[in-house]
């Protein structure tokens, strides 16, 4: 039996006088690729922030990698080192022209520990991931000078150099053009095939669901309204329920899209 | 030129430029220039109230340091998310508060009939009157700066990029950030006494901006920013001595010229396709 990676029991998060996330029970096991789908404000990012201890639930239990996040045992820093995280927004660029290699090295910083330099083995892990993600030629470039897609890949490299036990991705294809979105979706499939890593991906676009996803959760108004294989969950009714009746579901080869319905010509 | 008199002045100017330029790499890198101005005015407020309590000369340093550390820690512990305001806005609020306290204190000097010349000079600095004793204090602050940066070199690089990314990667952001804020308070307060509250802002900003325009990478930017700061401090003094113009103004103008030059070089490089 596979070990549980995420265990949620009676979780409730309230912010600004309203419940932003309420999940009675949710388990994600080792090696699963789980996509959390839902419109803006559904509580998807809050779910990831709870997993990392950035957001404190008002009640309930949230266990990650077998440990409670609040109160955290071991300390949050130690738990976070085992989780790769690619946040929703691209980091507000530091004015400092950090190179791609230096940004990826952030992922090894916590693991190396205080008062210790990154070792040659740390740097070889960093260089290896830059190579695997096709960023080796850009390693010496300033991060701020990269395209959005290359920046996103750099942040994925930063998460992967942690050699995490779980990867959390918050809208990894947001603000990318179609070509770059497809590159990221393809990359996630490749990452999963190579590592077998547990992936928890949050998105609001059906097009961002990678073919390797075997389980789809749907959040709406902070509540889990569906949980199952994408082909079962993604029905025409579900798409209408989430995004309105002006979108039609299109599915092929484990890829999904919501296509706008044109107006009938007279 | 009387070398015995001017040698500590030159050394203080060069050291103030180098250590403030070095620190500026972080402050400008994190886009929080208000932190510098906020902390230095908190130091001024501390010195003003220290003066009101009868302290003079080097004894103004402890209350100035206390004011700066309190302001820096306040900024470090306030969470912009829970306060629902941008961190630069928080700094703006704290800056106006510390400025108000400093002017309130200066007003009280008049009420109690005490001369405020000494604390007023802190606004402009007194580089031309620096002695070796001042240099030793500044050197101690510079050593502390090197020790803290060396100890947290990689953690500060992560925080420079983004505090959220650093925390998510398991970097202990709170202790490192707090250590950095205390370091900022010490370096700015010590240098503020000699170069003045206004000039320190240009030394904090200009060398770092010039370095960022010319090089890529953390270590190079730190080294070049410190070098530009040193050149501004030293060159500004030499220019002032040669032209008989105010030292502070020359340092500010020289450091601004360095930014202009760096801008021109980076523009030429871009055109050349680098």
XYZ file of C-alpha atoms in Angstrom:
540
model
C 0.000 0.000 0.000
C 1.329 3.420 -0.958
C 2.091 5.912 1.791
C -0.207 8.922 2.161
C 1.496 12.189 1.210
C -1.362 14.572 1.973
C -4.050 13.842 4.589
C -6.764 16.362 5.292
C -9.452 15.966 7.936
C -12.236 18.503 8.628
C -10.138 21.392 7.352
C -11.602 24.866 7.559
C -9.874 28.110 6.576
C -11.659 31.410 7.134
C -10.374 34.753 5.887
C -12.067 38.147 5.994
C -15.204 36.725 7.636
C -15.825 34.030 4.991
C -14.858 30.407 4.580
C -12.307 30.179 1.762
C -11.623 26.463 2.104
C -13.596 23.654 3.717
C -12.566 20.069 3.016
C -13.920 17.205 5.112
C -11.552 14.500 3.962
C -8.858 14.213 1.324
C -5.983 11.792 0.896
C -3.292 11.921 -1.764
C -0.933 8.955 -1.928
C 2.658 8.643 -3.068
C 3.165 8.825 -6.837
C -0.230 10.341 -7.661
C -0.590 13.233 -10.092
C -3.534 15.201 -8.763
C -4.892 18.290 -10.469
C -7.039 20.679 -8.456
C -9.334 22.529 -10.826
C -11.668 25.384 -10.106
C -12.530 28.961 -10.988
C -10.733 31.947 -9.455
C -11.326 32.249 -5.711
C -12.231 28.572 -5.328
C -9.578 28.018 -2.624
C -7.024 26.193 -4.782
C -3.995 28.321 -3.866
C -5.096 28.330 -0.207
C -4.926 24.518 -0.281
C -1.275 24.633 -1.419
C -0.412 27.395 1.069
C -1.884 25.264 3.879
C 0.316 22.354 2.740
C 3.394 24.568 3.078
C 2.314 26.183 6.347
C 1.986 29.645 4.791
C -1.711 29.707 5.694
C -2.900 28.517 9.085
C -6.255 26.701 9.080
C -8.879 27.757 11.609
C -9.686 24.129 12.382
C -9.040 20.605 11.235
C -5.960 18.610 10.479
C -3.535 18.906 7.559
C -0.740 16.323 7.422
C 1.967 16.392 4.771
C 4.473 13.564 4.274
C 3.160 12.022 7.472
C 3.655 15.116 9.638
C 1.133 17.685 10.896
C 1.721 21.133 9.356
C 0.167 23.059 12.303
C 1.662 22.653 14.848
C 4.552 21.443 12.791
C 6.673 18.468 13.824
C 9.409 18.571 12.523
C 9.780 22.385 12.164
C 8.203 23.918 9.061
C 11.611 24.685 7.492
C 12.551 20.997 7.591
C 9.189 19.940 6.148
C 9.350 22.557 3.367
C 12.768 21.262 2.267
C 11.020 18.018 1.290
C 8.416 19.805 -0.835
C 9.095 21.511 -4.169
C 6.879 24.558 -4.681
C 6.311 26.637 -7.794
C 4.134 29.599 -6.783
C 1.370 31.137 -8.844
C 2.894 34.523 -9.484
C 6.321 34.911 -11.003
C 8.472 36.442 -8.299
C 8.625 40.215 -8.460
C 12.046 40.425 -10.044
C 14.713 41.360 -7.649
C 16.563 44.428 -8.856
C 19.720 42.332 -8.408
C 20.613 40.600 -11.696
C 20.721 37.056 -10.264
C 21.614 34.434 -12.851
C 19.428 31.442 -13.741
C 21.921 29.157 -11.967
C 21.766 31.299 -8.822
C 17.946 31.272 -8.821
C 17.896 27.481 -9.226
C 20.417 27.271 -6.347
C 17.778 28.698 -3.972
C 16.313 25.187 -3.932
C 19.510 23.776 -2.364
C 19.930 26.655 0.110
C 17.679 25.348 2.862
C 18.896 21.770 2.424
C 22.578 22.758 2.737
C 21.824 24.334 6.142
C 23.007 27.485 7.873
C 26.723 28.394 7.926
C 27.531 25.881 5.174
C 28.433 26.669 1.585
C 26.806 24.850 -1.292
C 29.087 21.916 -2.065
C 30.222 20.752 -5.505
C 27.629 17.982 -5.204
C 24.901 20.626 -4.672
C 26.096 22.511 -7.755
C 26.187 19.339 -9.836
C 22.539 18.620 -8.870
C 21.670 22.193 -9.906
C 23.537 21.919 -13.220
C 21.983 18.519 -13.891
C 18.442 19.896 -13.513
C 19.227 22.945 -15.635
C 20.450 20.539 -18.312
C 17.380 18.294 -18.018
C 15.027 21.252 -18.312
C 16.887 22.686 -21.309
C 18.212 25.673 -19.381
C 21.933 24.852 -19.444
C 22.680 27.436 -22.137
C 20.884 30.110 -20.110
C 22.578 29.278 -16.784
C 24.707 32.428 -16.800
C 21.927 34.725 -18.059
C 20.130 37.136 -15.756
C 16.817 35.586 -14.649
C 14.996 38.865 -15.326
C 16.073 38.807 -18.980
C 14.326 35.461 -19.674
C 10.910 34.961 -21.275
C 7.982 34.037 -18.979
C 8.194 30.399 -20.084
C 11.920 30.196 -19.349
C 11.373 31.886 -15.986
C 8.690 29.302 -15.150
C 11.079 26.496 -16.102
C 13.767 28.064 -13.892
C 11.339 28.052 -10.963
C 10.528 24.404 -11.680
C 14.299 23.716 -11.707
C 14.558 25.551 -8.363
C 11.871 23.238 -6.952
C 13.381 20.067 -8.487
C 16.927 20.661 -7.186
C 15.442 20.149 -3.711
C 14.941 16.519 -4.826
C 11.479 16.817 -3.304
C 9.138 14.060 -2.259
C 6.204 16.077 -3.548
C 5.868 18.874 -6.098
C 3.272 21.611 -5.651
C 2.536 23.748 -8.681
C 0.244 26.752 -8.502
C -1.042 27.743 -11.957
C 2.219 26.821 -13.718
C 0.861 27.878 -17.115
C -0.693 31.202 -16.081
C 0.190 34.139 -18.366
C 1.945 31.919 -20.911
C 1.165 31.823 -24.627
C -0.114 28.548 -26.114
C 3.324 27.397 -27.260
C 4.909 27.926 -23.842
C 1.888 26.458 -22.071
C 2.292 23.278 -24.096
C 6.011 23.212 -23.285
C 5.219 23.293 -19.556
C 2.486 20.607 -19.860
C 4.891 18.385 -21.804
C 7.621 19.074 -19.251
C 5.361 18.013 -16.361
C 4.621 14.743 -18.149
C 8.335 14.159 -18.655
C 9.123 15.016 -15.017
C 6.542 12.518 -13.826
C 7.744 9.794 -16.195
C 11.349 10.277 -15.050
C 10.812 10.672 -11.300
C 7.430 9.185 -10.400
C 7.063 12.162 -8.074
C 3.786 12.991 -6.320
C 2.464 16.094 -8.060
C -0.289 18.376 -6.814
C -1.109 20.897 -9.512
C -3.566 23.735 -9.178
C -5.072 25.376 -12.267
C -8.249 26.899 -13.596
C -7.721 26.011 -17.258
C -8.664 22.564 -18.523
C -5.875 22.870 -21.095
C -3.267 22.819 -18.316
C -4.282 19.345 -17.098
C -1.359 17.099 -18.126
C -2.071 13.668 -19.696
C -0.300 11.969 -16.766
C -3.060 13.198 -14.416
C -5.189 10.292 -13.204
C -7.127 12.153 -10.538
C -8.932 15.440 -10.738
C -10.356 17.379 -7.813
C -12.788 20.211 -8.400
C -13.068 23.026 -5.896
C -15.811 25.599 -5.937
C -16.387 28.286 -3.295
C -13.853 26.526 -1.090
C -15.624 23.160 -1.202
C -14.597 19.949 -2.889
C -17.393 19.150 -5.360
C -15.783 16.344 -7.382
C -12.955 13.836 -7.035
C -12.128 11.173 -9.586
C -10.461 10.322 -12.888
C -10.502 13.327 -15.282
C -12.598 11.457 -17.840
C -15.315 10.897 -15.221
C -15.171 14.307 -13.578
C -14.904 16.448 -16.691
C -18.390 16.253 -18.064
C -20.312 18.844 -20.019
C -22.434 19.533 -16.912
C -19.321 20.082 -14.790
C -17.833 22.548 -17.279
C -21.160 24.418 -17.440
C -21.390 24.346 -13.659
C -17.897 25.807 -13.292
C -17.566 28.162 -16.197
C -21.073 28.747 -17.600
C -22.984 27.483 -20.591
C -21.017 29.374 -23.242
C -18.164 26.857 -23.149
C -18.179 23.370 -24.618
C -15.950 20.524 -23.403
C -13.481 19.078 -25.879
C -11.446 15.976 -24.970
C -8.843 13.974 -26.874
C -5.928 11.740 -25.803
C -6.251 12.674 -22.106
C -6.116 16.371 -22.972
C -9.048 18.640 -22.305
C -10.155 22.056 -23.489
C -13.109 24.342 -22.944
C -14.055 25.770 -26.310
C -16.297 28.871 -26.580
C -19.594 28.241 -28.298
C -20.071 30.613 -31.243
C -23.318 32.500 -31.724
C -25.710 30.935 -34.201
C -25.640 32.828 -37.513
C -29.061 33.935 -38.711
C 47.198 69.419 2.463
C 47.802 68.418 6.083
C 47.971 64.632 5.733
C 47.785 63.961 9.470
C 44.510 65.863 9.651
C 43.016 64.614 6.392
C 44.126 60.932 6.463
C 41.279 59.793 8.790
C 38.802 61.881 6.763
C 39.845 60.176 3.524
C 39.774 56.726 5.143
C 36.339 57.376 6.719
C 34.933 58.607 3.388
C 36.252 55.585 1.504
C 35.077 53.121 4.169
C 31.627 54.737 4.467
C 31.250 54.508 0.686
C 32.384 50.884 0.488
C 30.355 49.566 3.418
C 27.195 51.507 2.509
C 27.545 50.557 -1.172
C 27.925 46.899 -0.145
C 24.805 47.058 2.035
C 22.926 48.900 -0.714
C 23.263 45.832 -2.947
C 20.747 44.097 -0.697
C 18.518 47.062 0.022
C 18.221 48.135 -3.605
C 18.240 44.496 -4.753
C 15.137 43.888 -2.631
C 13.629 47.160 -3.867
C 13.293 48.561 -0.372
C 15.303 51.796 -0.537
C 12.877 53.275 1.994
C 14.363 50.898 4.574
C 17.619 52.876 4.470
C 16.013 56.269 4.833
C 13.587 54.963 7.449
C 16.327 53.413 9.605
C 18.635 56.430 9.318
C 15.848 58.810 10.409
C 14.999 56.511 13.297
C 18.685 56.762 14.264
C 18.391 60.556 14.043
C 15.335 60.483 16.322
C 17.264 58.294 18.783
C 20.238 60.681 18.738
C 17.955 63.718 19.177
C 16.342 62.226 22.292
C 19.751 61.077 23.520
C 20.954 64.673 23.195
C 17.900 65.863 25.129
C 18.959 63.523 27.935
C 22.343 65.291 28.064
C 24.417 62.928 25.926
C 27.014 64.402 23.574
C 29.637 63.288 21.023
C 30.195 59.533 20.695
C 27.681 58.946 23.495
C 24.940 59.799 20.999
C 25.729 56.542 19.195
C 23.907 54.152 21.608
C 20.528 55.984 21.522
C 20.867 56.413 17.734
C 21.563 52.700 17.398
C 18.626 51.866 19.662
C 16.271 53.997 17.515
C 17.545 52.363 14.312
C 17.287 48.807 15.670
C 13.754 49.387 16.996
C 12.648 50.753 13.597
C 14.331 47.927 11.693
C 12.837 45.226 13.912
C 9.412 46.839 13.690
C 9.668 46.689 9.919
C 10.925 43.131 10.066
C 8.141 41.854 12.295
C 5.245 43.696 10.647
C 3.649 41.398 8.120
C 2.469 43.398 5.077
C -0.098 40.675 4.292
C -1.828 40.784 7.655
C -1.501 44.588 7.798
C -2.954 44.633 4.247
C -0.531 47.305 3.055
C 2.538 47.154 0.868
C 5.842 46.948 2.762
C 7.006 50.191 1.111
C 3.879 51.914 2.429
C 4.628 50.548 5.923
C 8.133 51.996 5.632
C 6.657 55.303 4.503
C 4.463 55.393 7.617
C 7.380 54.542 9.891
C 9.625 57.048 8.106
C 7.175 59.900 8.651
C 6.750 58.840 12.292
C 10.507 58.784 12.977
C 10.941 62.075 11.121
C 8.116 63.569 13.224
C 9.728 62.296 16.439
C 13.104 63.748 15.410
C 11.581 67.171 14.727
C 9.551 66.986 17.931
C 12.815 66.360 19.783
C 14.531 69.250 17.983
C 11.607 71.466 18.979
C 12.086 70.447 22.623
C 15.729 71.616 22.471
C 14.343 75.150 22.009
C 11.826 74.671 24.830
C 14.573 73.585 27.246
C 17.087 76.123 25.916
C 19.650 73.505 24.807
C 21.822 73.968 21.710
C 20.829 71.567 18.934
C 23.882 72.199 16.722
C 25.425 68.788 17.345
C 22.337 66.742 16.474
C 21.450 68.998 13.534
C 24.867 68.249 12.057
C 23.796 64.578 11.916
C 21.456 65.462 9.058
C 24.400 66.679 7.001
C 27.205 64.681 8.573
C 30.620 65.855 9.611
C 32.970 63.942 7.354
C 35.587 66.720 7.385
C 35.888 66.405 11.145
C 36.293 62.628 11.285
C 39.119 61.345 13.483
C 40.757 57.930 13.768
C 38.390 57.071 16.639
C 35.465 57.450 14.192
C 37.318 55.319 11.658
C 37.790 52.501 14.171
C 34.049 52.431 14.955
C 33.235 52.413 11.229
C 35.793 49.657 10.632
C 34.203 47.555 13.394
C 30.799 47.986 11.718
C 32.335 47.020 8.348
C 33.865 43.872 9.886
C 30.452 42.977 11.365
C 28.943 43.510 7.896
C 31.436 41.110 6.303
C 30.923 38.505 9.039
C 27.101 38.567 8.773
C 27.130 38.496 4.966
C 29.696 35.668 4.922
C 27.647 33.685 7.465
C 24.348 34.076 5.576
C 25.710 34.521 2.043
C 23.499 31.950 0.315
C 20.440 32.600 2.506
C 20.613 36.334 1.730
C 20.849 35.495 -1.974
C 17.629 33.469 -1.670
C 15.892 36.243 0.298
C 17.092 38.788 -2.274
C 15.231 36.879 -4.965
C 12.033 36.462 -2.972
C 11.251 35.878 0.668
C 8.363 33.563 -0.328
C 10.604 31.406 -2.531
C 13.267 31.309 0.174
C 10.767 30.276 2.868
C 9.215 27.660 0.552
C 12.655 26.130 0.003
C 13.069 25.744 3.767
C 15.408 28.695 4.324
C 14.990 30.013 7.897
C 13.948 33.439 6.644
C 12.944 35.033 9.967
C 16.319 34.738 11.823
C 18.350 35.633 8.715
C 16.118 38.589 7.887
C 16.256 39.806 11.499
C 20.067 39.548 11.515
C 20.155 41.517 8.272
C 17.895 44.238 9.687
C 20.071 44.597 12.783
C 23.162 44.759 10.555
C 21.487 47.451 8.449
C 20.764 49.468 11.609
C 24.353 49.215 12.831
C 26.012 50.053 9.491
C 23.676 52.924 8.700
C 23.811 54.420 12.191
C 27.603 54.327 12.385
C 28.061 55.784 8.902
C 25.169 58.205 9.326
C 27.092 59.995 12.082
C 29.915 60.823 9.703
C 28.411 61.119 6.241
C 24.992 62.422 7.306
C 21.425 61.201 6.877
C 20.960 62.690 3.426
C 24.234 61.609 1.798
C 23.964 58.061 3.119
C 20.891 57.578 0.967
C 22.826 58.287 -2.232
C 25.667 55.973 -1.155
C 23.117 53.275 -0.434
C 21.400 53.633 -3.799
C 23.771 54.807 -6.533
C 26.683 52.318 -6.293
C 24.259 49.367 -6.236
C 22.234 50.660 -9.199
C 25.451 51.259 -11.199
C 26.709 47.743 -10.370
C 23.393 46.113 -11.361
C 23.582 47.836 -14.738
C 27.051 46.495 -15.460
C 27.320 42.936 -14.142
C 25.282 39.750 -13.756
C 25.476 37.579 -10.662
C 25.314 38.056 -6.915
C 29.001 38.048 -5.940
C 30.082 40.345 -8.769
C 27.302 42.833 -8.025
C 28.278 42.906 -4.327
C 31.957 43.479 -5.119
C 31.342 46.115 -7.780
C 28.827 47.991 -5.654
C 31.323 48.140 -2.764
C 34.013 49.345 -5.195
C 31.725 52.057 -6.623
C 30.859 53.136 -3.086
C 34.545 53.327 -2.215
C 35.276 55.317 -5.398
C 32.412 57.709 -4.629
C 33.607 58.287 -1.065
C 37.278 58.655 -1.954
C 36.839 60.411 -5.296
C 34.233 62.782 -3.894
C 36.602 63.839 -1.156
C 39.517 64.357 -3.567
C 37.289 66.350 -5.939
C 36.104 68.489 -3.055
C 39.696 69.085 -1.894
C 40.786 70.042 -5.409
C 37.858 72.385 -6.072
C 37.233 73.651 -2.531
C 33.576 72.612 -2.822
C 31.510 70.758 -0.145
C 32.632 67.129 0.304
C 29.136 65.665 0.769
C 27.822 67.280 -2.397
C 30.818 66.018 -4.379
C 30.300 62.446 -3.136
C 26.613 62.527 -4.097
C 27.370 64.029 -7.534
C 30.174 61.559 -8.238
C 28.053 58.557 -7.280
C 25.230 59.887 -9.491
C 27.697 60.311 -12.358
C 28.734 56.680 -11.901
C 25.092 55.658 -12.379
C 24.902 57.797 -15.543
C 28.100 56.244 -16.863
C 26.897 52.713 -16.075
C 23.611 53.481 -17.845
C 25.488 54.682 -20.929
C 27.759 51.606 -20.966
C 24.839 49.219 -20.497
C 22.940 51.005 -23.309
C 25.938 50.719 -25.626
C 26.297 47.044 -24.742
C 22.628 46.402 -25.499
C 23.012 48.106 -28.881
C 26.099 46.031 -29.582
C 23.928 42.974 -28.907
C 25.540 41.672 -25.697
